[in-house]
CSV table of C-alpha atoms and ligand atoms in Angstrom, one decimal:
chain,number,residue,atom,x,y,z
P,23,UNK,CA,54.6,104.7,102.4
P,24,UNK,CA,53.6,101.1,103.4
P,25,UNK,CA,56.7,98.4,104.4
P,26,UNK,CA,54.6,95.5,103.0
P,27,UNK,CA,56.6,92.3,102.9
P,28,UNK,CA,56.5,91.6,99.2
P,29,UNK,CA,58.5,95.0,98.5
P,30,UNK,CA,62.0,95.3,98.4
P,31,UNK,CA,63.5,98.0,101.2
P,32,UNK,CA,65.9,100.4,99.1
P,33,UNK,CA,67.4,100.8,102.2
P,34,UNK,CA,69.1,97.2,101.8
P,35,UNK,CA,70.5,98.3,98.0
P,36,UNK,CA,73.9,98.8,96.7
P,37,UNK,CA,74.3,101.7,94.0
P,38,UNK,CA,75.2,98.3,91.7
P,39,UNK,CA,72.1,96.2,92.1
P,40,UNK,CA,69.6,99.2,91.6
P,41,UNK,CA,71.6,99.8,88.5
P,42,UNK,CA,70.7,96.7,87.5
P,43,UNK,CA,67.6,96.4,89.0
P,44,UNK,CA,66.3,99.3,86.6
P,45,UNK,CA,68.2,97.6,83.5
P,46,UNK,CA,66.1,95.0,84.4
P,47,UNK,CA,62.7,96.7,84.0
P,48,UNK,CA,64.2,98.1,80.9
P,49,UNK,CA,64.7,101.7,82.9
P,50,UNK,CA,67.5,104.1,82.5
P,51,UNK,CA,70.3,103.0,84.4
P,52,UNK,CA,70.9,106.8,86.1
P,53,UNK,CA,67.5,106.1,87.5
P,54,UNK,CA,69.8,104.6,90.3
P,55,UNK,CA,71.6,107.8,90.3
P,56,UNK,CA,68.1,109.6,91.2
P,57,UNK,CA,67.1,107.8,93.2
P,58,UNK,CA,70.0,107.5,95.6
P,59,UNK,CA,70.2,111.0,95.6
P,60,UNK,CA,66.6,111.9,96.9
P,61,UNK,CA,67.4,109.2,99.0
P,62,UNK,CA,70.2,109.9,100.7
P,63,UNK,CA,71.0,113.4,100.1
P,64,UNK,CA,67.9,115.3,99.9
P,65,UNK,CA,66.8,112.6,102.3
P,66,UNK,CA,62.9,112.9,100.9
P,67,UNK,CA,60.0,111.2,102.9
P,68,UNK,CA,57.9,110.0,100.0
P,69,UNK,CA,58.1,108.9,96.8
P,70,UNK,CA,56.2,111.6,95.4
P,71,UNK,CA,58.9,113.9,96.5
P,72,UNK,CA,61.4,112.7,93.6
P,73,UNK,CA,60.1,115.2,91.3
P,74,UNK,CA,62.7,114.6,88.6
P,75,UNK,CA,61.6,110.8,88.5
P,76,UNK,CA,58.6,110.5,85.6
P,77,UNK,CA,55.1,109.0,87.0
P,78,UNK,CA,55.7,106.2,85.3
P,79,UNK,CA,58.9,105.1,87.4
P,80,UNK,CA,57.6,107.1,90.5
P,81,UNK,CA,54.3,104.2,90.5
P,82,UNK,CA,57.1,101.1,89.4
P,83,UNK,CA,58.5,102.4,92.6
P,84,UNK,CA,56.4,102.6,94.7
P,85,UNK,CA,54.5,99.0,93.5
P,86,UNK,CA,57.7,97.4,94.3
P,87,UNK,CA,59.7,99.1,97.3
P,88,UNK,CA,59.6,100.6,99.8
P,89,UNK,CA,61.7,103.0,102.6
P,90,UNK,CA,62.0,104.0,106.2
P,91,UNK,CA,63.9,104.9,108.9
P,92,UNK,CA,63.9,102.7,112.0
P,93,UNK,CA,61.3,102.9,115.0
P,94,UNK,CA,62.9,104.8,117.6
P,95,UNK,CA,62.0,103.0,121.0
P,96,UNK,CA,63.7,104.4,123.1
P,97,UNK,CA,66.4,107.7,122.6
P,98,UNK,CA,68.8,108.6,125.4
P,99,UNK,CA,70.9,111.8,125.7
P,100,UNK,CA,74.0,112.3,127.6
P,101,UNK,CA,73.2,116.1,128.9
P,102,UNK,CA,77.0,116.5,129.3
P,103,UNK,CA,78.6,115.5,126.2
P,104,UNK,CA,75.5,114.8,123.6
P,105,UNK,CA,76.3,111.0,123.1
P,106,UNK,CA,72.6,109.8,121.7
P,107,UNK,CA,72.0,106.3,122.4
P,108,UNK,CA,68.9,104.7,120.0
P,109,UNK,CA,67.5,101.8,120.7
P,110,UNK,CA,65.4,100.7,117.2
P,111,UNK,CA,62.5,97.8,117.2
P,112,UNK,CA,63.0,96.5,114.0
P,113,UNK,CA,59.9,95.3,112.2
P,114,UNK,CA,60.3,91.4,113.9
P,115,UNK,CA,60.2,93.2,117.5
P,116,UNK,CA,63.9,92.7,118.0
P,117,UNK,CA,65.8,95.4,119.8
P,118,UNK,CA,69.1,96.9,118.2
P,119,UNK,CA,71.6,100.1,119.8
P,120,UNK,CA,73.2,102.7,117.7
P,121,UNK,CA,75.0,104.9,119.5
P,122,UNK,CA,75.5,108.9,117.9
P,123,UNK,CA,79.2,110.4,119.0
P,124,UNK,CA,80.0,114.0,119.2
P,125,UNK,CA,83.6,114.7,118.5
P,126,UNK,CA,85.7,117.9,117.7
P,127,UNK,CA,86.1,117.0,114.0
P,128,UNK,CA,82.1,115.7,113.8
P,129,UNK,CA,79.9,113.1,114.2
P,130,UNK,CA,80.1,109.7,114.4
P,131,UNK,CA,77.5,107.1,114.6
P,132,UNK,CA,78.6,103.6,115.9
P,133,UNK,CA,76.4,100.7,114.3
P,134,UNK,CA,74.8,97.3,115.3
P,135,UNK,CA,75.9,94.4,113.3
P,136,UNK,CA,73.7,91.5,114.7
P,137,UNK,CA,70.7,91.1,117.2
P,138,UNK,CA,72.8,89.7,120.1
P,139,UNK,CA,76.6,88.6,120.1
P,140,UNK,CA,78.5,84.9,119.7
P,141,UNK,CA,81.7,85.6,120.7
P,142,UNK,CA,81.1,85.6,124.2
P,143,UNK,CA,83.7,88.1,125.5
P,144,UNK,CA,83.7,87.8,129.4
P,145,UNK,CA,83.8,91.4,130.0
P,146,UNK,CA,81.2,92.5,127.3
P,147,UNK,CA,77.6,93.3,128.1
P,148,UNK,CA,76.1,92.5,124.5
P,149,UNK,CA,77.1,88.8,124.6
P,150,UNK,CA,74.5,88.4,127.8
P,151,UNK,CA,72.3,87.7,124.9
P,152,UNK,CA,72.9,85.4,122.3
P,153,UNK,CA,72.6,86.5,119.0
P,154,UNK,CA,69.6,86.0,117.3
P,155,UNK,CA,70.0,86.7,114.3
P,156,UNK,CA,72.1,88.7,111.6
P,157,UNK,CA,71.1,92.3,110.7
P,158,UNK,CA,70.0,92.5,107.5
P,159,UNK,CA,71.6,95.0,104.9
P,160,UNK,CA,68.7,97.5,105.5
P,161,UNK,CA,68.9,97.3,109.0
P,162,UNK,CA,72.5,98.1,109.2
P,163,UNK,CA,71.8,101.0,106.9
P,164,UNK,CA,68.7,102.0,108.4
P,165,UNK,CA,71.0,103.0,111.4
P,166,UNK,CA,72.7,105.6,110.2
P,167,UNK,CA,70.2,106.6,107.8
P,168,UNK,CA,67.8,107.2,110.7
P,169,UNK,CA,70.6,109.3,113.0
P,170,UNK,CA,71.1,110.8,110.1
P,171,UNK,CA,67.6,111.9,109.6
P,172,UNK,CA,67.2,112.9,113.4
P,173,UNK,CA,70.6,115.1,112.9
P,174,UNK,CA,68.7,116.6,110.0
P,175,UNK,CA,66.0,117.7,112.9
P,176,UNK,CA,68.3,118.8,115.2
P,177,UNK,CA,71.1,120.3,113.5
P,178,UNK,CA,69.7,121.1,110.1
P,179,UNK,CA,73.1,121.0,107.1
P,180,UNK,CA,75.3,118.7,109.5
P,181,UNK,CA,76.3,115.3,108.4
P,182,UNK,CA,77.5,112.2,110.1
P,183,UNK,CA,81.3,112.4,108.9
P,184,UNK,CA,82.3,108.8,110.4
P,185,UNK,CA,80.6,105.7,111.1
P,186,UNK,CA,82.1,102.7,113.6
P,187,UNK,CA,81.4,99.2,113.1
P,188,UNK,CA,82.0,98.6,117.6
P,189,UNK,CA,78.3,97.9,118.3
P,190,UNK,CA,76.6,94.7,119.2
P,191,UNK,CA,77.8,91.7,117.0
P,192,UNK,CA,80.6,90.5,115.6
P,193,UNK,CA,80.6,92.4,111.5
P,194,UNK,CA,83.1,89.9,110.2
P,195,UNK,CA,80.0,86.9,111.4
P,196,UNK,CA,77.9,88.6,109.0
P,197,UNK,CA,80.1,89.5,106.4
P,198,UNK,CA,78.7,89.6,103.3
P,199,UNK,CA,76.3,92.2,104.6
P,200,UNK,CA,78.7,94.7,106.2
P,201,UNK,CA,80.8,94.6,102.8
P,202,UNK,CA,77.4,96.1,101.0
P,203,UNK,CA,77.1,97.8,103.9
P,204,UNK,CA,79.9,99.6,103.8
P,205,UNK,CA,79.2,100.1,99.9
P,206,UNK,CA,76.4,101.8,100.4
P,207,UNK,CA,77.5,104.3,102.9
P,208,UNK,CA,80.3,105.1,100.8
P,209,UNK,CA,78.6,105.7,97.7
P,210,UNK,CA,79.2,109.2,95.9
P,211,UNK,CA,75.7,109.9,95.2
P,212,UNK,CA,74.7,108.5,98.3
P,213,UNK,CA,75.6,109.8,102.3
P,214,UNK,CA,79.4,109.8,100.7
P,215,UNK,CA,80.9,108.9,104.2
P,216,UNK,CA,85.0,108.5,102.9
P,217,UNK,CA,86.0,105.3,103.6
P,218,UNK,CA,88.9,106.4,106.0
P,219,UNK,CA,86.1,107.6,107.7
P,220,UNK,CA,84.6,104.1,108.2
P,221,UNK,CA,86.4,101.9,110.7
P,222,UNK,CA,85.4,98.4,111.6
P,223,UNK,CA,86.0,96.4,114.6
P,224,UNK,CA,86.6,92.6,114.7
P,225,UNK,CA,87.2,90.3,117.8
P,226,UNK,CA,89.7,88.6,115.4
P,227,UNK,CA,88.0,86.0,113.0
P,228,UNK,CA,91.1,85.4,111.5
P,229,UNK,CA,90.1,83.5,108.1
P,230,UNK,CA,88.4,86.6,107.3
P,231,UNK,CA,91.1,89.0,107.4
P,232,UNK,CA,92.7,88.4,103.8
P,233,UNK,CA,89.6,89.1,102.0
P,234,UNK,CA,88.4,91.9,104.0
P,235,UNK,CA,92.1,93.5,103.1
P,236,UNK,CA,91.1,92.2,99.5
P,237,UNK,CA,87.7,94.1,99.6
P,238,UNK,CA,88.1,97.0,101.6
P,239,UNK,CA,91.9,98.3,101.9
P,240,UNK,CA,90.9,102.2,102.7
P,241,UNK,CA,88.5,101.1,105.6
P,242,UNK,CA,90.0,101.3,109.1
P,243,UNK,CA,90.3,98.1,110.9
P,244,UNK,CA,90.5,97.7,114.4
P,245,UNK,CA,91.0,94.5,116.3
P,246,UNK,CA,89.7,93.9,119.7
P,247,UNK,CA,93.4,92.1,120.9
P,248,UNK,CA,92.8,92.9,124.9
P,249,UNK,CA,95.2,90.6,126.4
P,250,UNK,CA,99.3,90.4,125.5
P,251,UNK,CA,99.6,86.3,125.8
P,252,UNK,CA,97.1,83.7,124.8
P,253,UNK,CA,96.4,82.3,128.2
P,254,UNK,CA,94.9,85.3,129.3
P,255,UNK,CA,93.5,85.7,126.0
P,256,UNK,CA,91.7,82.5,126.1
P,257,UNK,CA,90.2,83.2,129.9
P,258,UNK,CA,88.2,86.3,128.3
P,259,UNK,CA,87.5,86.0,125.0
P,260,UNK,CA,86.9,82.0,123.9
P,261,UNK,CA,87.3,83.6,119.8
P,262,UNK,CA,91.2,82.8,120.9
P,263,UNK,CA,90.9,79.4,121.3
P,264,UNK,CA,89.6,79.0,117.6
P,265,UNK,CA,92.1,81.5,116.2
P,266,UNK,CA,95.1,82.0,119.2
P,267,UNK,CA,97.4,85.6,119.6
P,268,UNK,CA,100.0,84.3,116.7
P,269,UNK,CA,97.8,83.9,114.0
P,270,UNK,CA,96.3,86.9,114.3
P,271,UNK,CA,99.0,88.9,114.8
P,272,UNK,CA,100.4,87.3,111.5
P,273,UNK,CA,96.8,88.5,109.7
P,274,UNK,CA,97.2,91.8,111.3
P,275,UNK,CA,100.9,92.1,110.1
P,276,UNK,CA,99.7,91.1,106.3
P,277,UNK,CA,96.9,93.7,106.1
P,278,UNK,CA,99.3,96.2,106.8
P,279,UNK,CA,102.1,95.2,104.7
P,280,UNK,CA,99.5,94.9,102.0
P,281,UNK,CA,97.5,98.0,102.8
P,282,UNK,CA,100.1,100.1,104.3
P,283,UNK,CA,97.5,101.6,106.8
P,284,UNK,CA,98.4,101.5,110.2
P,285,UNK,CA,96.0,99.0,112.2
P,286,UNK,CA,94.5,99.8,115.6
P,287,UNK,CA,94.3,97.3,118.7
P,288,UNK,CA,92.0,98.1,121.3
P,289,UNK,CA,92.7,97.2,124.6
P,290,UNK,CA,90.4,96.9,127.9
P,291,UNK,CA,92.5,97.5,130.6
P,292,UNK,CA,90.7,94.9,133.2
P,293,UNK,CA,92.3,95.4,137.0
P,294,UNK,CA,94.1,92.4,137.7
P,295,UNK,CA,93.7,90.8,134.7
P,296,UNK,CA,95.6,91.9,131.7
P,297,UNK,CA,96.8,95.9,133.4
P,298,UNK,CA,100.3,95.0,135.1
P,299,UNK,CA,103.4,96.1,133.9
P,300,UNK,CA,104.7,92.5,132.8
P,301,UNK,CA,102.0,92.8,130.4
P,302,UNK,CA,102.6,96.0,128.9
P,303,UNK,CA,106.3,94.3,128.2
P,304,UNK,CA,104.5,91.6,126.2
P,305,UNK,CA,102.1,93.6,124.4
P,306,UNK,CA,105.1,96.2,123.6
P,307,UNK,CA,106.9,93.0,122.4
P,308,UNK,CA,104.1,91.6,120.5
P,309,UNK,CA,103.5,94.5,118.1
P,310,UNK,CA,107.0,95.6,117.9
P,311,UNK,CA,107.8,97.2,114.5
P,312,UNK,CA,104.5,96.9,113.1
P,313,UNK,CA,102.4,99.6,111.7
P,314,UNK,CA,99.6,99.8,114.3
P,315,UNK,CA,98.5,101.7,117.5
P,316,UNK,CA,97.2,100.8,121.0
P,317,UNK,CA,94.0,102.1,121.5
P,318,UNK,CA,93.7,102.0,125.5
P,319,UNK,CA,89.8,101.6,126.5
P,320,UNK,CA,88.9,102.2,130.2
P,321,UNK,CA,86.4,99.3,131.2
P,322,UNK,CA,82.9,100.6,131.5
P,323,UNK,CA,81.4,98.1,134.6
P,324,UNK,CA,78.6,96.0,133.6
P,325,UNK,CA,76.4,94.6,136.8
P,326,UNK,CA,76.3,91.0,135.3
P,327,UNK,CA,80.0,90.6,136.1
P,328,UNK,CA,82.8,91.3,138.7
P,329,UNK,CA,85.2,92.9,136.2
P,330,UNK,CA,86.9,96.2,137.3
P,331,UNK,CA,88.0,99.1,135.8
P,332,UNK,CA,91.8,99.4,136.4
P,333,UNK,CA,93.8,102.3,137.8
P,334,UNK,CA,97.0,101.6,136.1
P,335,UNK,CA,96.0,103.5,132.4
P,336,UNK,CA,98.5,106.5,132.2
P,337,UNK,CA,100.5,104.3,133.6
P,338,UNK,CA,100.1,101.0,131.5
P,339,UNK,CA,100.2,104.1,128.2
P,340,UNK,CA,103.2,105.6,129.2
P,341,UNK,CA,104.8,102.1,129.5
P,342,UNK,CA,103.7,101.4,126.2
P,343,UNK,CA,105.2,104.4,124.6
P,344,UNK,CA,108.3,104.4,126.5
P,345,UNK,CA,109.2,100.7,123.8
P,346,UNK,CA,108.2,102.2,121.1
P,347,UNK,CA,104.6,101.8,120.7
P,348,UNK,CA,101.7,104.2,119.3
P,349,UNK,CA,99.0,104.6,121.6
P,350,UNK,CA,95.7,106.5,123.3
P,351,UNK,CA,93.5,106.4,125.8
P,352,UNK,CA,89.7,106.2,124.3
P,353,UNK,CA,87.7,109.5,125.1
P,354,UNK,CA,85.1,108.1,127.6
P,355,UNK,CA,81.6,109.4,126.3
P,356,UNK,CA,77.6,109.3,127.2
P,357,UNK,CA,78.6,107.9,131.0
P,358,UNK,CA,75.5,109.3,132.6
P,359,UNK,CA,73.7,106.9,130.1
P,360,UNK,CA,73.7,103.5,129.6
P,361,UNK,CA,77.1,103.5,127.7
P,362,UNK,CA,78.2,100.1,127.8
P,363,UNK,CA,77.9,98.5,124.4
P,364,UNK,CA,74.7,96.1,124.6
P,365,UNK,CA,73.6,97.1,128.2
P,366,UNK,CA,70.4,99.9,126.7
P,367,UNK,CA,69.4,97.2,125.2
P,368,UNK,CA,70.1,94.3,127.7
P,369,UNK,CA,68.4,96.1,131.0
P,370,UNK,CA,65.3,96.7,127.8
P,371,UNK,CA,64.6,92.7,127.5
P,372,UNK,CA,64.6,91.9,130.9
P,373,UNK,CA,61.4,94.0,131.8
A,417,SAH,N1,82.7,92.3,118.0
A,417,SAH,C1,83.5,93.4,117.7
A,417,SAH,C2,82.8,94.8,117.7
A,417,SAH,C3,81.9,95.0,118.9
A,417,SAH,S1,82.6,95.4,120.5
A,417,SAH,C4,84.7,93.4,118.5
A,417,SAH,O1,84.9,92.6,119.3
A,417,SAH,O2,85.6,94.2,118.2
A,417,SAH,C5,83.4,97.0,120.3
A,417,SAH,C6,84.5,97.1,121.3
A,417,SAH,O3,84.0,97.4,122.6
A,417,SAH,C7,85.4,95.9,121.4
A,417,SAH,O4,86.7,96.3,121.5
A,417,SAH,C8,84.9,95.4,122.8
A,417,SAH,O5,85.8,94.5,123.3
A,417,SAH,C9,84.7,96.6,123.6
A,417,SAH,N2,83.8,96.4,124.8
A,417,SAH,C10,82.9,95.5,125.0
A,417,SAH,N3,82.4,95.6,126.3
A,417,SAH,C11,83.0,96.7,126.8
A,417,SAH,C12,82.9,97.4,128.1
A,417,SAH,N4,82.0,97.0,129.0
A,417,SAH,N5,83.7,98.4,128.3
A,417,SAH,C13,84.6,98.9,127.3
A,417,SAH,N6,84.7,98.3,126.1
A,417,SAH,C14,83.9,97.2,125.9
């Protein structure tokens, strides 16, 4: 199986445009079908494994595409609680993290978006590098096509039952790719991950959130909120100074009137910064009577900054509850590797 550049990477194809792909070339439509299936169910190696696909389509195939999963550079393993960090070298040499969760009701693999980050959150460790580029469609389904694969290794018959859009990047910067994306994953004759299974994270590019709700009203959506007023808002993450706390909390507020699914907001708890009680009034405040949930993340320290993690969680939660408001404290997992999100990678490009 060669990856030359002039052939298409099926990888990068929605169930759609293979359909039409192979009306085309004056194929059978269900070709798709077939081929998605040895694809991503049977999960074959080779073309020459799709032995229900005639010779003639089998060399049409294989004259004009191509697939793979990603080069594994590097593959860390939490010993304690199996978190699998990946770090891929896509074909251009760029470096990209995947991260593969074990949880009581399966697995979940959280996915890349972009080489490098934009938004420049203070606190995060993927925005020490700038992005470089978008992912393509392939590369963002080559990430959990490729766990997937490993898992096959591993644990032959399980499946990866939820995927996580909270890797490097920023998804809703390269939209139009996590939308086919997320299309591809979904597919029935494809890996068939539901999409309540599928949640996506956004640092709150506001002027995307009505056509997201538009396109994709059964995927979870998560917003990465992290502060209860805009002027701590704007001191560590500048996205608020494009879109501040009101407007997004009017987007989040649509999206569930028009969805009816309950939206999650994930908060850091930085000490000093955003964890005081005055703030858990706010944020109560804030979100009051809307159909959400606080998702309370303890800080995982990078080196290249002084934030800390803070000591007032259970305390900042109960708070919370106490006026009325949803919320858990994120399971911590893989923190005897590199957890944070972007720093596998980041400590990789300085060497
Ligand atoms: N750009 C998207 C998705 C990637 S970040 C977003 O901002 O939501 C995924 C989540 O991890 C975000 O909530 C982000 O704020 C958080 N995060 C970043 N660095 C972190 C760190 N060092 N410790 C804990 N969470 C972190």
């Amino acid at each position: 199986m060669s990856s030359s550049s002039l052939k298409t990477n099926l990888l990068g194809l929605t169930f759609q445009e293979l359909k039409l792909i192979a009306i085309q070339n004056d194929l059978k439509p269900f070709l798709a079908q077939q081929i998605y299936d040895w694809l991503y169910k049977k999960r074959v190696s080779d073309f020459a494994e799709m032995s229900n696909i005639s010779r003639k389509n089998i060399d049409f195939l294989q004259n004009n595409f191509y697939f793979e999963p990603l080069k594994i550079k590097i593959k860390q393993v939490d010993p304690i609680d199996e978190t699998t960090k990946f770090l891929f070298e896509l074909s251009d040499g760029n470096l990209i993290e995947t991260v593969l969760l074990a949880f009581d009701y399966g697995y979940s693999v959280c996915v890349t978006t972009q080489v490098g980050c934009n938004m420049g959150c203070k606190f995060c460790a993927s925005g020490l590098l700038k992005k470089k580029r978008n992912l393509e469609v392939y590369e963002i389904v080559g990430q959990v096509y490729t766990v997937q694969k490993y898992l096959d290794q591993i644990k032959p018959g399980v499946r990866v039952s939820n995927v996580i859009v909270m890797g490097i990047g920023e998804p809703f910067d390269n939209f139009d790719n996590l939308i086919k994306f997320i299309n591809i994953i979904n597919n029935d004759y494809g890996l068939q991950i539901g999409a309540r299974k599928i949640t996506v994270s956004t640092c709150g590019i506001v002027k995307k959130i009505p056509e997201w709700t538009k396109l994709m009203p059964q995927v979870g959506l998560a917003i990465s909120l992290h502060a209860s007023n805009n002027e701590i808002r704007n001191n560590i993450m500048p996205i608020n100074k494009a879109y501040d706390i009101n407007s997004l909390i009017a987007a989040a507020k649509e999206y569930t009137e028009i969805t009816r699914r309950r939206i999650t907001f994930e908060y850091i708890l930085l000490a000093g910064v955003n964890d005081s009680d005055e703030c858990a009034i706010q944020l109560a405040k804030l979100l009051k009577n809307m159909l959400c949930y606080v998702n309370l993340i303890p800080y995982n320290p990078v080196n290249e900054n002084s934030y800390q993690r803070s000591k007032n969680v259970s305390n900042f939660a109960n708070r919370l509850s106490n006026m009325g408001i949803q919320v858990t404290i994120r399971q911590e997992k893989g923190t005897n590797i590199d957890a944070a999100c972007g720093q596998l990678r980041a400590n990789n490009e300085k060497q």
